[in-house]
Amino acid sequence: MQVQNNELWSRCLDYVSERVEPKAFKTLFANISVESFDGASLVLRVSSDFICEQLDNKYSSVFATALKNSYGFVPAVSYNVVIDSNAGLERQGTTAFNTVSAPKQVTTPVEIRNPFEKQHNKITIDSNLSSEYTIDNFVLGDCNRLAYNAALAIADHPGTIFNPMFLWGASGLGKTHLVNAIGLEVQKRHPEKSVLYLSANLFMRQFVEAKMRDEVNDFIHFYQLIDVLILDDVQDFAGKTGTQNTFFHIFNHLHQSGKQVIMTCDKDPNELEGIEDRLISRFKWSLVAKMDVPDFQTRKDIIVRKAKNYGMELPQDILELIAKRVSSNVRELEGILTKLMAYSIYLKSELNVAIVEQILGPQPGSVVTEAQPIDTKISLNTIRERVCAYFNINESALQCKTRQHDVVEARQIAMYFAKKLTNDSLSVIGNAIGKKDHSTVLYSCRIVENRMSTNSEYRSKVNEIHRYLIS
Ligand code: ADP
Ligand code: MG
């Protein structure tokens, strides 16, 4: 049986040797040996994961044809990889399926290229962590309790109990924030550990670049030396088999060496499409934690915390109003707070429920497309002053002949509201806003109305200014 296996394999090698360049054959194929063949699966022993990469990518077609010619079909191929000691990594005997051996204590400096930089001699890792997304800034609630507690456990003992950690949930629920916070905590509690945060997208781009430069081996080695690898949005790996393959090797190595891997995703691993099963099964190896939409109390807590960061303290009725109206996404809550802050700066006054209602806009279900007429009397002076404040321009600029874009826009909008909200005549309006005649006022109003009917962003802006004017 063994003789027959050897014969099949050498026939396969013969086929390849006639079709690939001699140097590539010698480097990649000549030293591969067959560990086992059970009639369906072929296990090959190779001396570096670089070889797997090449066989699975660049040479996959010729290799598959060679297998088919020799075995009569294409068996499922897997590799036992034992890394070549040339790169400063010691052989450690056979490892588990498709994994690489752990780096031994390296006593002499190893020169491995960091894919974050084009050329360099030693690994200096910028962790890519954001100093804003700390654990102290993260609000705990029922929606994230499991993930939060696991985060703390990982920060204390990376690479042990919750390894890997797979955090999933809809967009804007705090996944990036929490995994970033784990990275910062590890850095604080274990300064000797190297931490790297990056998006799956960036990983993919680096991999493609490394492939183009023929540096995939260096790329893999670099990642294998990280102690805590945080990969954000792994759903972006969908359909990218080369990247998945490479990440699979890196993952296996890190996991085997007791290094922590943390991943985020916008889907439950069972619902991921375009990701290989073997990778999905790794994702589920340890902790799969879901981030849920925050409940009312947690939303209130988050608003209080974020408002404090902006230097604002909101009264209870406003807090509850926002928490009630913005319920599905923390990022959206932040957007509202930024608006509130902008308004309180423009208005130079306290916010009240009526203003916040207007900022929040209509309740879902009711549609407002245009600034509604109001009863309140408003003066030309107020319109001029507030529109200028909104655009952050000087009132005197409005009166100049300048065609600067924001001044022109401010002038048109001020005229539009002056016509709509005051009883002044067109010539009085024209004179007060830019020293123009009545036909310019009419023309400006038409422009604003036309743009509002065709451009939703512009319409929101005008509606926002309207709310500001009448507040
Ligand atoms: P995701 O990665 O799930 O899309 P992010 O982590 O980018 O979401 O969070 C979006 C915004 O919401 C961030 O600014 C983050 O700080 C904030 N956020 C989300 N959840 C929380 C929370 N529990 N406590 C504090 N801020 C949060
Ligand atoms: Mg995110």
Short mmCIF file of C-alpha atoms and ligand atoms in Angstrom, two decimals:
data_model
loop_
_atom_site.label_atom_id
_atom_site.label_comp_id
_atom_site.label_asym_id
_atom_site.label_seq_id
_atom_site.Cartn_x
_atom_site.Cartn_y
_atom_site.Cartn_z
CA MET A 1 0.00 0.00 0.00
CA GLN A 2 2.78 2.41 1.02
CA VAL A 3 4.70 1.51 -2.17
CA GLN A 4 1.64 2.27 -4.22
CA ASN A 5 1.17 5.57 -2.42
CA ASN A 6 4.75 6.57 -3.04
CA GLU A 7 4.37 5.70 -6.67
CA LEU A 8 1.24 7.80 -7.05
CA TRP A 9 2.93 10.73 -5.39
CA SER A 10 6.09 10.48 -7.50
CA ARG A 11 3.94 10.32 -10.64
CA CYS A 12 2.25 13.49 -9.45
CA LEU A 13 5.63 15.15 -8.89
CA ASP A 14 6.81 14.12 -12.35
CA TYR A 15 3.82 15.82 -13.87
CA VAL A 16 4.48 19.01 -11.91
CA SER A 17 8.22 19.02 -12.62
CA GLU A 18 7.55 19.10 -16.34
CA ARG A 19 5.32 22.11 -16.00
CA VAL A 20 6.79 24.49 -13.45
CA GLU A 21 10.13 26.26 -13.48
CA PRO A 22 12.91 24.05 -12.06
CA LYS A 23 13.70 26.52 -9.28
CA ALA A 24 10.10 26.67 -8.11
CA PHE A 25 9.83 22.89 -8.28
CA LYS A 26 12.95 22.44 -6.19
CA THR A 27 11.87 25.01 -3.58
CA LEU A 28 8.23 24.09 -3.31
CA PHE A 29 7.57 20.53 -4.39
CA ALA A 30 10.77 18.47 -4.22
CA ASN A 31 10.84 18.09 -0.44
CA ILE A 32 7.19 17.39 0.14
CA SER A 33 6.48 13.94 1.47
CA VAL A 34 3.25 12.01 1.83
CA GLU A 35 2.23 11.36 5.42
CA SER A 36 -0.86 9.41 4.59
CA PHE A 37 -3.39 8.71 1.91
CA ASP A 38 -6.59 6.89 2.86
CA GLY A 39 -8.13 6.72 -0.55
CA ALA A 40 -9.88 10.09 -0.17
CA SER A 41 -7.63 12.42 1.78
CA LEU A 42 -4.00 13.12 1.22
CA VAL A 43 -1.90 14.46 4.08
CA LEU A 44 1.33 16.08 2.98
CA ARG A 45 4.28 17.00 5.16
CA VAL A 46 5.79 20.31 4.12
CA SER A 47 8.62 22.34 5.52
CA SER A 48 6.95 25.73 5.64
CA ASP A 49 3.54 27.29 5.51
CA PHE A 50 4.78 29.35 2.59
CA ILE A 51 4.67 26.13 0.57
CA CYS A 52 0.99 25.53 1.47
CA GLU A 53 0.22 29.07 0.47
CA GLN A 54 1.89 28.63 -2.90
CA LEU A 55 0.30 25.23 -3.53
CA ASP A 56 -3.13 26.56 -2.66
CA ASN A 57 -2.80 29.70 -4.70
CA LYS A 58 -0.20 30.21 -7.40
CA TYR A 59 0.23 26.52 -8.24
CA SER A 60 -3.24 25.26 -7.34
CA SER A 61 -4.25 24.57 -10.91
CA VAL A 62 -1.17 22.62 -11.99
CA PHE A 63 -1.15 20.80 -8.67
CA ALA A 64 -4.80 19.77 -8.96
CA THR A 65 -4.28 18.49 -12.50
CA ALA A 66 -1.20 16.56 -11.41
CA LEU A 67 -3.18 14.94 -8.58
CA LYS A 68 -6.03 14.07 -10.90
CA ASN A 69 -3.67 12.53 -13.47
CA SER A 70 -1.91 10.48 -10.89
CA TYR A 71 -4.70 9.50 -8.43
CA GLY A 72 -7.54 9.52 -10.91
CA PHE A 73 -9.35 12.22 -8.92
CA VAL A 74 -8.42 15.22 -6.78
CA PRO A 75 -8.16 14.07 -3.17
CA ALA A 76 -8.77 16.44 -0.24
CA VAL A 77 -5.32 17.75 0.56
CA SER A 78 -4.18 18.84 3.99
CA TYR A 79 -0.77 19.74 5.29
CA ASN A 80 1.38 19.11 8.31
CA VAL A 81 3.64 22.09 8.40
CA VAL A 82 6.93 22.19 10.22
CA ILE A 83 8.55 25.56 9.87
CA ASP A 84 12.01 25.76 8.46
CA SER A 85 14.56 26.79 11.07
CA ASN A 86 16.23 29.16 8.58
CA ALA A 87 13.85 31.88 9.67
CA GLY A 88 14.84 31.56 13.31
CA LEU A 89 11.92 29.29 14.09
CA GLU A 90 12.71 25.88 15.43
CA ARG A 91 11.25 22.63 14.16
CA GLN A 92 9.06 21.08 16.79
CA GLY A 93 7.98 17.87 15.16
CA THR A 94 4.63 17.23 13.65
CA THR A 95 1.88 19.56 14.64
CA ALA A 96 -1.83 19.31 14.28
CA PHE A 97 -3.49 19.37 10.92
CA ASN A 98 -2.77 22.45 8.93
CA THR A 99 -0.96 24.25 11.71
CA VAL A 100 2.55 25.48 12.14
CA SER A 101 4.94 24.86 14.97
CA ALA A 102 5.35 27.43 17.72
CA PRO A 103 8.29 29.79 17.58
CA LYS A 104 10.91 28.74 20.05
CA GLN A 105 12.39 31.33 22.39
CA VAL A 106 14.32 33.36 19.90
CA THR A 107 17.72 34.21 21.30
CA THR A 108 19.13 36.21 18.41
CA PRO A 109 17.27 39.09 16.80
CA VAL A 110 15.15 37.89 13.92
CA GLU A 111 14.78 40.06 10.89
CA ILE A 112 11.22 39.75 9.74
CA ARG A 113 9.50 42.35 7.66
CA ASN A 114 6.52 44.13 9.13
CA PRO A 115 3.83 44.43 6.47
CA PHE A 116 2.80 47.77 7.99
CA GLU A 117 6.04 49.21 6.69
CA LYS A 118 7.70 48.73 3.38
CA GLN A 119 11.21 48.07 4.69
CA HIS A 120 12.60 47.61 8.15
CA ASN A 121 14.76 45.36 10.20
CA LYS A 122 12.93 44.74 13.40
CA ILE A 123 9.36 44.40 14.47
CA THR A 124 8.08 47.59 15.96
CA ILE A 125 4.35 47.35 16.24
CA ASP A 126 2.04 50.27 16.44
CA SER A 127 -0.97 48.64 18.05
CA ASN A 128 -3.42 50.78 16.02
CA LEU A 129 -5.54 51.13 19.15
CA SER A 130 -7.66 54.20 19.72
CA SER A 131 -7.07 55.83 23.10
CA GLU A 132 -10.73 56.96 23.17
CA TYR A 133 -12.27 53.52 23.25
CA THR A 134 -11.39 52.59 26.81
CA ILE A 135 -13.07 50.19 29.17
CA ASP A 136 -13.92 53.12 31.46
CA ASN A 137 -15.82 54.78 28.64
CA PHE A 138 -17.75 51.64 27.88
CA VAL A 139 -21.17 51.45 29.51
CA LEU A 140 -22.17 48.09 30.89
CA GLY A 141 -25.73 46.87 30.39
CA ASP A 142 -27.63 43.64 29.94
CA CYS A 143 -27.04 43.98 26.22
CA ASN A 144 -23.30 43.51 26.54
CA ARG A 145 -22.71 41.92 29.96
CA LEU A 146 -21.29 38.61 28.73
CA ALA A 147 -18.96 40.32 26.26
CA TYR A 148 -17.92 42.90 28.84
CA ASN A 149 -17.06 40.30 31.50
CA ALA A 150 -15.19 38.20 28.98
CA ALA A 151 -13.28 41.31 27.93
CA LEU A 152 -12.12 41.86 31.48
CA ALA A 153 -11.11 38.20 31.84
CA ILE A 154 -9.12 38.38 28.62
CA ALA A 155 -7.43 41.58 29.71
CA ASP A 156 -6.30 39.76 32.85
CA HIS A 157 -5.30 36.49 31.25
CA PRO A 158 -4.92 36.85 27.50
CA GLY A 159 -4.63 33.64 25.53
CA THR A 160 -6.21 31.40 28.13
CA ILE A 161 -9.85 30.87 28.89
CA PHE A 162 -11.70 32.85 26.21
CA ASN A 163 -9.52 32.18 23.24
CA PRO A 164 -10.56 32.93 20.59
CA MET A 165 -13.22 35.49 21.37
CA PHE A 166 -15.79 36.04 18.65
CA LEU A 167 -17.92 39.11 19.24
CA TRP A 168 -20.86 39.72 16.97
CA GLY A 169 -23.81 42.05 16.63
CA ALA A 170 -25.34 44.70 14.42
CA SER A 171 -23.49 47.82 13.44
CA GLY A 172 -23.11 50.62 15.97
CA LEU A 173 -23.52 48.51 19.10
CA GLY A 174 -20.00 48.88 20.48
CA LYS A 175 -18.03 45.90 19.11
CA THR A 176 -15.08 47.96 17.92
CA HIS A 177 -15.13 49.97 21.13
CA LEU A 178 -15.05 46.90 23.35
CA VAL A 179 -12.32 44.97 21.52
CA ASN A 180 -10.24 48.12 21.37
CA ALA A 181 -10.73 48.47 25.13
CA ILE A 182 -9.45 44.92 25.64
CA GLY A 183 -6.32 45.81 23.68
CA LEU A 184 -5.69 48.91 25.80
CA GLU A 185 -6.23 46.95 29.02
CA VAL A 186 -3.82 44.21 27.94
CA GLN A 187 -1.23 46.87 27.19
CA LYS A 188 -1.75 48.29 30.68
CA ARG A 189 -1.74 45.01 32.55
CA HIS A 190 0.82 43.14 30.41
CA PRO A 191 3.13 45.74 28.90
CA GLU A 192 5.44 43.04 27.60
CA LYS A 193 2.76 41.70 25.24
CA SER A 194 2.44 42.91 21.68
CA VAL A 195 -1.10 43.89 20.76
CA LEU A 196 -2.33 44.57 17.27
CA TYR A 197 -5.74 45.86 16.24
CA LEU A 198 -6.72 46.01 12.60
CA SER A 199 -9.72 45.66 10.38
CA ALA A 200 -10.18 42.51 8.33
CA ASN A 201 -10.10 44.82 5.33
CA LEU A 202 -6.66 46.14 6.13
CA PHE A 203 -5.41 42.61 6.76
CA MET A 204 -6.71 41.67 3.33
CA ARG A 205 -5.06 44.61 1.62
CA GLN A 206 -1.74 43.85 3.29
CA PHE A 207 -2.00 40.24 2.25
CA VAL A 208 -2.63 41.15 -1.38
CA GLU A 209 0.32 43.52 -1.31
CA ALA A 210 2.56 40.91 0.29
CA LYS A 211 1.50 38.46 -2.39
CA MET A 212 2.35 40.89 -5.15
CA ARG A 213 5.77 41.46 -3.63
CA ASP A 214 6.25 37.74 -3.08
CA GLU A 215 6.47 38.28 0.67
CA VAL A 216 3.64 36.14 1.96
CA ASN A 217 6.01 34.19 4.15
CA ASP A 218 7.20 37.34 5.90
CA PHE A 219 3.62 38.48 6.24
CA ILE A 220 2.60 35.27 7.97
CA HIS A 221 5.64 35.26 10.23
CA PHE A 222 4.93 38.81 11.31
CA TYR A 223 1.42 37.97 12.43
CA GLN A 224 2.57 34.81 14.14
CA LEU A 225 4.63 36.90 16.51
CA ILE A 226 1.71 38.97 17.82
CA ASP A 227 0.50 38.16 21.36
CA VAL A 228 -3.00 39.62 21.07
CA LEU A 229 -4.44 39.92 17.58
CA ILE A 230 -7.69 41.86 17.25
CA LEU A 231 -9.36 41.54 13.89
CA ASP A 232 -12.40 43.74 13.33
CA ASP A 233 -15.25 42.90 10.95
CA VAL A 234 -14.20 39.45 9.77
CA GLN A 235 -17.35 39.26 7.64
CA ASP A 236 -15.25 41.21 5.12
CA PHE A 237 -13.24 38.05 4.47
CA ALA A 238 -16.25 36.61 2.63
CA GLY A 239 -15.28 35.23 -0.74
CA LYS A 240 -11.56 35.96 -0.29
CA THR A 241 -10.19 32.45 -0.19
CA GLY A 242 -6.50 33.37 -0.34
CA THR A 243 -6.83 35.69 2.64
CA GLN A 244 -8.93 33.17 4.55
CA ASN A 245 -6.37 30.49 3.96
CA THR A 246 -3.57 32.64 5.24
CA PHE A 247 -5.54 33.81 8.24
CA PHE A 248 -6.37 30.17 8.96
CA HIS A 249 -2.64 29.34 9.25
CA ILE A 250 -1.99 32.40 11.38
CA PHE A 251 -4.96 31.67 13.59
CA ASN A 252 -3.89 28.07 14.16
CA HIS A 253 -0.41 29.08 15.01
CA LEU A 254 -1.44 31.82 17.42
CA HIS A 255 -3.99 29.63 19.11
CA GLN A 256 -1.57 26.76 19.52
CA SER A 257 1.01 29.08 20.99
CA GLY A 258 -1.42 30.44 23.57
CA LYS A 259 -1.74 33.82 21.87
CA GLN A 260 -5.06 35.59 22.08
CA VAL A 261 -7.21 36.09 19.00
CA ILE A 262 -10.23 38.42 19.16
CA MET A 263 -12.58 38.85 16.25
CA THR A 264 -15.69 40.91 15.60
CA CYS A 265 -18.36 40.32 13.03
CA ASP A 266 -21.75 41.70 12.08
CA LYS A 267 -23.26 38.20 11.94
CA ASP A 268 -23.65 35.08 13.96
CA PRO A 269 -20.87 32.71 12.77
CA ASN A 270 -23.55 30.22 11.71
CA GLU A 271 -24.97 32.77 9.30
CA LEU A 272 -21.73 33.78 7.66
CA GLU A 273 -21.61 33.20 3.96
CA GLY A 274 -18.53 32.97 1.79
CA ILE A 275 -16.29 31.92 4.68
CA GLU A 276 -14.79 28.43 4.68
CA ASP A 277 -16.26 25.96 7.13
CA ARG A 278 -12.91 25.19 8.70
CA LEU A 279 -12.50 28.87 9.58
CA ILE A 280 -16.05 29.19 10.89
CA SER A 281 -15.47 26.18 13.10
CA ARG A 282 -12.37 27.95 14.54
CA PHE A 283 -14.45 31.08 15.18
CA LYS A 284 -16.70 29.00 17.40
CA TRP A 285 -13.97 27.27 19.33
CA SER A 286 -14.27 29.26 22.52
CA LEU A 287 -16.41 32.24 23.33
CA VAL A 288 -19.06 33.51 20.93
CA ALA A 289 -20.64 36.59 22.51
CA LYS A 290 -23.42 38.68 21.08
CA MET A 291 -23.90 42.40 21.53
CA ASP A 292 -27.57 43.30 21.73
CA VAL A 293 -29.39 46.57 21.26
CA PRO A 294 -29.16 48.47 24.58
CA ASP A 295 -32.30 48.67 26.69
CA PHE A 296 -33.81 51.96 27.83
CA GLN A 297 -31.78 52.26 31.03
CA THR A 298 -28.50 51.42 29.27
CA ARG A 299 -29.28 53.96 26.57
CA LYS A 300 -29.81 56.57 29.25
CA ASP A 301 -26.52 55.60 30.91
CA ILE A 302 -24.72 55.85 27.58
CA ILE A 303 -26.21 59.30 26.88
CA VAL A 304 -25.14 60.53 30.31
CA ARG A 305 -21.60 59.23 29.78
CA LYS A 306 -21.25 60.63 26.26
CA ALA A 307 -22.81 63.97 27.22
CA LYS A 308 -20.31 64.23 30.04
CA ASN A 309 -17.51 63.74 27.51
CA TYR A 310 -18.94 66.73 25.63
CA GLY A 311 -19.12 68.72 28.87
CA MET A 312 -22.93 68.62 28.89
CA GLU A 313 -25.29 67.66 31.64
CA LEU A 314 -28.76 66.89 30.40
CA PRO A 315 -31.91 67.15 32.48
CA GLN A 316 -33.82 63.94 33.13
CA ASP A 317 -36.74 64.76 30.78
CA ILE A 318 -34.38 65.37 27.83
CA LEU A 319 -32.42 62.24 28.63
CA GLU A 320 -35.56 60.15 28.62
CA LEU A 321 -36.85 61.75 25.46
CA ILE A 322 -33.66 60.90 23.55
CA ALA A 323 -33.42 57.40 24.98
CA LYS A 324 -37.03 56.78 24.00
CA ARG A 325 -36.70 58.09 20.46
CA VAL A 326 -33.28 56.71 19.50
CA SER A 327 -33.43 53.08 20.36
CA SER A 328 -31.56 50.91 17.90
CA ASN A 329 -28.03 52.13 17.63
CA VAL A 330 -25.49 53.80 19.91
CA ARG A 331 -23.79 55.53 17.00
CA GLU A 332 -27.09 57.26 16.25
CA LEU A 333 -27.35 58.37 19.88
CA GLU A 334 -23.95 59.96 19.53
CA GLY A 335 -25.07 61.77 16.38
CA ILE A 336 -27.99 63.30 18.27
CA LEU A 337 -25.72 64.43 21.08
CA THR A 338 -23.38 66.13 18.65
CA LYS A 339 -26.33 67.97 17.16
CA LEU A 340 -27.55 68.99 20.61
CA MET A 341 -24.14 70.32 21.41
CA ALA A 342 -23.99 72.30 18.18
CA TYR A 343 -27.39 73.77 18.89
CA SER A 344 -26.59 74.76 22.42
CA ILE A 345 -23.51 76.55 21.08
CA TYR A 346 -25.50 78.38 18.38
CA LEU A 347 -28.28 79.24 20.75
CA LYS A 348 -25.99 80.16 23.60
CA SER A 349 -28.79 78.92 25.84
CA GLU A 350 -30.08 75.91 27.74
CA LEU A 351 -31.70 73.10 25.79
CA ASN A 352 -35.32 72.30 26.51
CA VAL A 353 -37.65 69.48 25.56
CA ALA A 354 -39.26 71.48 22.73
CA ILE A 355 -35.92 72.17 21.07
CA VAL A 356 -34.79 68.58 21.47
CA GLU A 357 -38.08 67.38 19.96
CA GLN A 358 -37.34 69.53 16.93
CA ILE A 359 -33.77 68.31 16.68
CA LEU A 360 -34.93 64.73 16.86
CA GLY A 361 -37.27 65.45 13.98
CA PRO A 362 -40.62 63.91 13.31
CA GLN A 363 -41.67 60.70 15.01
CA PRO A 364 -41.30 57.69 12.73
CA GLY A 365 -44.39 57.53 10.55
CA SER A 366 -44.93 61.25 10.06
CA VAL A 367 -43.21 62.82 7.07
CA VAL A 368 -42.01 66.39 6.95
CA THR A 369 -40.35 67.42 3.73
CA GLU A 370 -40.34 71.14 4.04
CA ALA A 371 -39.97 73.74 6.73
CA GLN A 372 -43.47 74.31 8.08
CA PRO A 373 -44.88 77.82 8.47
CA ILE A 374 -45.05 78.96 12.05
CA ASP A 375 -46.98 81.51 14.01
CA THR A 376 -44.01 82.97 15.78
CA LYS A 377 -42.95 86.39 14.59
CA ILE A 378 -39.31 86.52 13.77
CA SER A 379 -37.30 89.55 12.77
CA LEU A 380 -35.04 90.00 9.78
CA ASN A 381 -32.21 90.72 12.20
CA THR A 382 -32.69 87.39 13.99
CA ILE A 383 -32.76 85.51 10.69
CA ARG A 384 -29.59 87.19 9.53
CA GLU A 385 -27.84 86.62 12.84
CA ARG A 386 -28.78 82.96 13.22
CA VAL A 387 -28.18 81.94 9.63
CA CYS A 388 -24.72 83.51 9.87
CA ALA A 389 -24.11 81.71 13.16
CA TYR A 390 -25.18 78.44 11.56
CA PHE A 391 -22.75 78.90 8.67
CA ASN A 392 -20.15 80.33 10.98
CA ILE A 393 -19.68 83.47 8.92
CA ASN A 394 -19.65 87.15 9.81
CA GLU A 395 -22.83 89.11 9.24
CA SER A 396 -20.79 91.68 7.34
CA ALA A 397 -19.82 88.96 4.82
CA LEU A 398 -23.48 88.66 3.90
CA GLN A 399 -23.51 92.26 2.79
CA CYS A 400 -20.39 92.00 0.63
CA LYS A 401 -20.35 91.16 -3.05
CA THR A 402 -18.46 87.93 -2.44
CA ARG A 403 -19.41 84.78 -4.37
CA GLN A 404 -17.82 82.54 -1.74
CA HIS A 405 -19.92 79.37 -1.69
CA ASP A 406 -21.07 79.32 1.94
CA VAL A 407 -21.82 83.06 1.92
CA VAL A 408 -23.95 82.71 -1.21
CA GLU A 409 -25.77 79.74 0.29
CA ALA A 410 -26.31 81.55 3.61
CA ARG A 411 -27.66 84.59 1.76
CA GLN A 412 -30.10 82.51 -0.28
CA ILE A 413 -31.35 80.62 2.77
CA ALA A 414 -31.67 83.80 4.83
CA MET A 415 -33.76 85.37 2.02
CA TYR A 416 -35.89 82.24 1.76
CA PHE A 417 -36.71 82.32 5.47
CA ALA A 418 -37.16 86.08 5.53
CA LYS A 419 -39.83 85.75 2.84
CA LYS A 420 -41.41 82.80 4.61
CA LEU A 421 -41.28 83.91 8.21
CA THR A 422 -41.67 87.70 8.15
CA ASN A 423 -44.16 90.13 6.67
CA ASP A 424 -41.44 92.32 5.20
CA SER A 425 -41.57 93.22 1.51
CA LEU A 426 -39.15 91.68 -0.97
CA SER A 427 -37.24 94.92 -1.37
CA VAL A 428 -36.85 95.36 2.40
CA ILE A 429 -35.60 91.77 2.62
CA GLY A 430 -33.21 92.28 -0.29
CA ASN A 431 -31.85 95.43 1.24
CA ALA A 432 -31.35 93.82 4.66
CA ILE A 433 -29.70 90.71 3.30
CA GLY A 434 -26.92 91.53 0.88
CA LYS A 435 -28.21 94.85 -0.44
CA LYS A 436 -29.99 93.10 -3.33
CA ASP A 437 -33.14 93.95 -5.20
CA HIS A 438 -36.49 92.17 -4.98
CA SER A 439 -35.86 89.99 -8.08
CA THR A 440 -32.71 88.53 -6.44
CA VAL A 441 -34.80 87.62 -3.40
CA LEU A 442 -37.35 85.83 -5.58
CA TYR A 443 -34.61 84.09 -7.52
CA SER A 444 -32.91 82.94 -4.26
CA CYS A 445 -36.17 81.58 -2.90
CA ARG A 446 -36.71 79.59 -6.09
CA ILE A 447 -33.19 78.15 -5.88
CA VAL A 448 -33.71 77.07 -2.28
CA GLU A 449 -37.09 75.50 -3.08
CA ASN A 450 -35.73 73.68 -6.12
CA ARG A 451 -32.77 72.31 -4.24
CA MET A 452 -34.95 71.23 -1.35
CA SER A 453 -37.17 69.26 -3.67
CA THR A 454 -34.27 67.44 -5.31
CA ASN A 455 -31.60 67.09 -2.64
CA SER A 456 -32.48 65.39 0.65
CA GLU A 457 -29.24 66.40 2.35
CA TYR A 458 -29.87 70.02 1.51
CA ARG A 459 -33.49 69.70 2.60
CA SER A 460 -32.40 68.38 6.01
CA LYS A 461 -30.00 71.26 6.32
CA VAL A 462 -32.68 73.85 5.59
CA ASN A 463 -35.09 72.13 7.97
CA GLU A 464 -32.40 72.15 10.60
CA ILE A 465 -31.84 75.87 10.14
CA HIS A 466 -35.59 76.38 10.32
CA ARG A 467 -35.74 74.61 13.68
CA TYR A 468 -32.87 76.69 14.88
CA LEU A 469 -34.55 79.93 13.77
CA ILE A 470 -37.80 79.24 15.54
CA SER A 471 -36.36 77.73 18.70
P1 ADP B 1 -19.68 48.60 16.09
O1 ADP B 1 -18.22 48.26 16.00
O2 ADP B 1 -20.48 47.55 16.79
O3 ADP B 1 -20.27 49.01 14.78
P2 ADP B 1 -18.71 50.85 17.61
O4 ADP B 1 -17.85 50.16 18.61
O5 ADP B 1 -18.02 51.54 16.50
O6 ADP B 1 -19.82 49.88 17.03
O7 ADP B 1 -19.65 51.85 18.42
C1 ADP B 1 -20.28 52.96 17.81
C2 ADP B 1 -20.21 54.11 18.78
O8 ADP B 1 -21.04 53.82 19.89
C3 ADP B 1 -18.81 54.33 19.32
O9 ADP B 1 -18.53 55.69 19.37
C4 ADP B 1 -18.85 53.73 20.71
O10 ADP B 1 -18.02 54.44 21.59
C5 ADP B 1 -20.30 53.89 21.09
N1 ADP B 1 -20.78 52.81 21.98
C6 ADP B 1 -21.38 51.67 21.62
N2 ADP B 1 -21.69 50.94 22.69
C7 ADP B 1 -21.27 51.62 23.76
C8 ADP B 1 -21.29 51.39 25.17
N3 ADP B 1 -21.84 50.28 25.68
N4 ADP B 1 -20.76 52.33 25.97
C9 ADP B 1 -20.23 53.45 25.45
N5 ADP B 1 -20.17 53.73 24.14
C10 ADP B 1 -20.68 52.84 23.30
MG MG B 2 -17.00 48.26 14.26
#
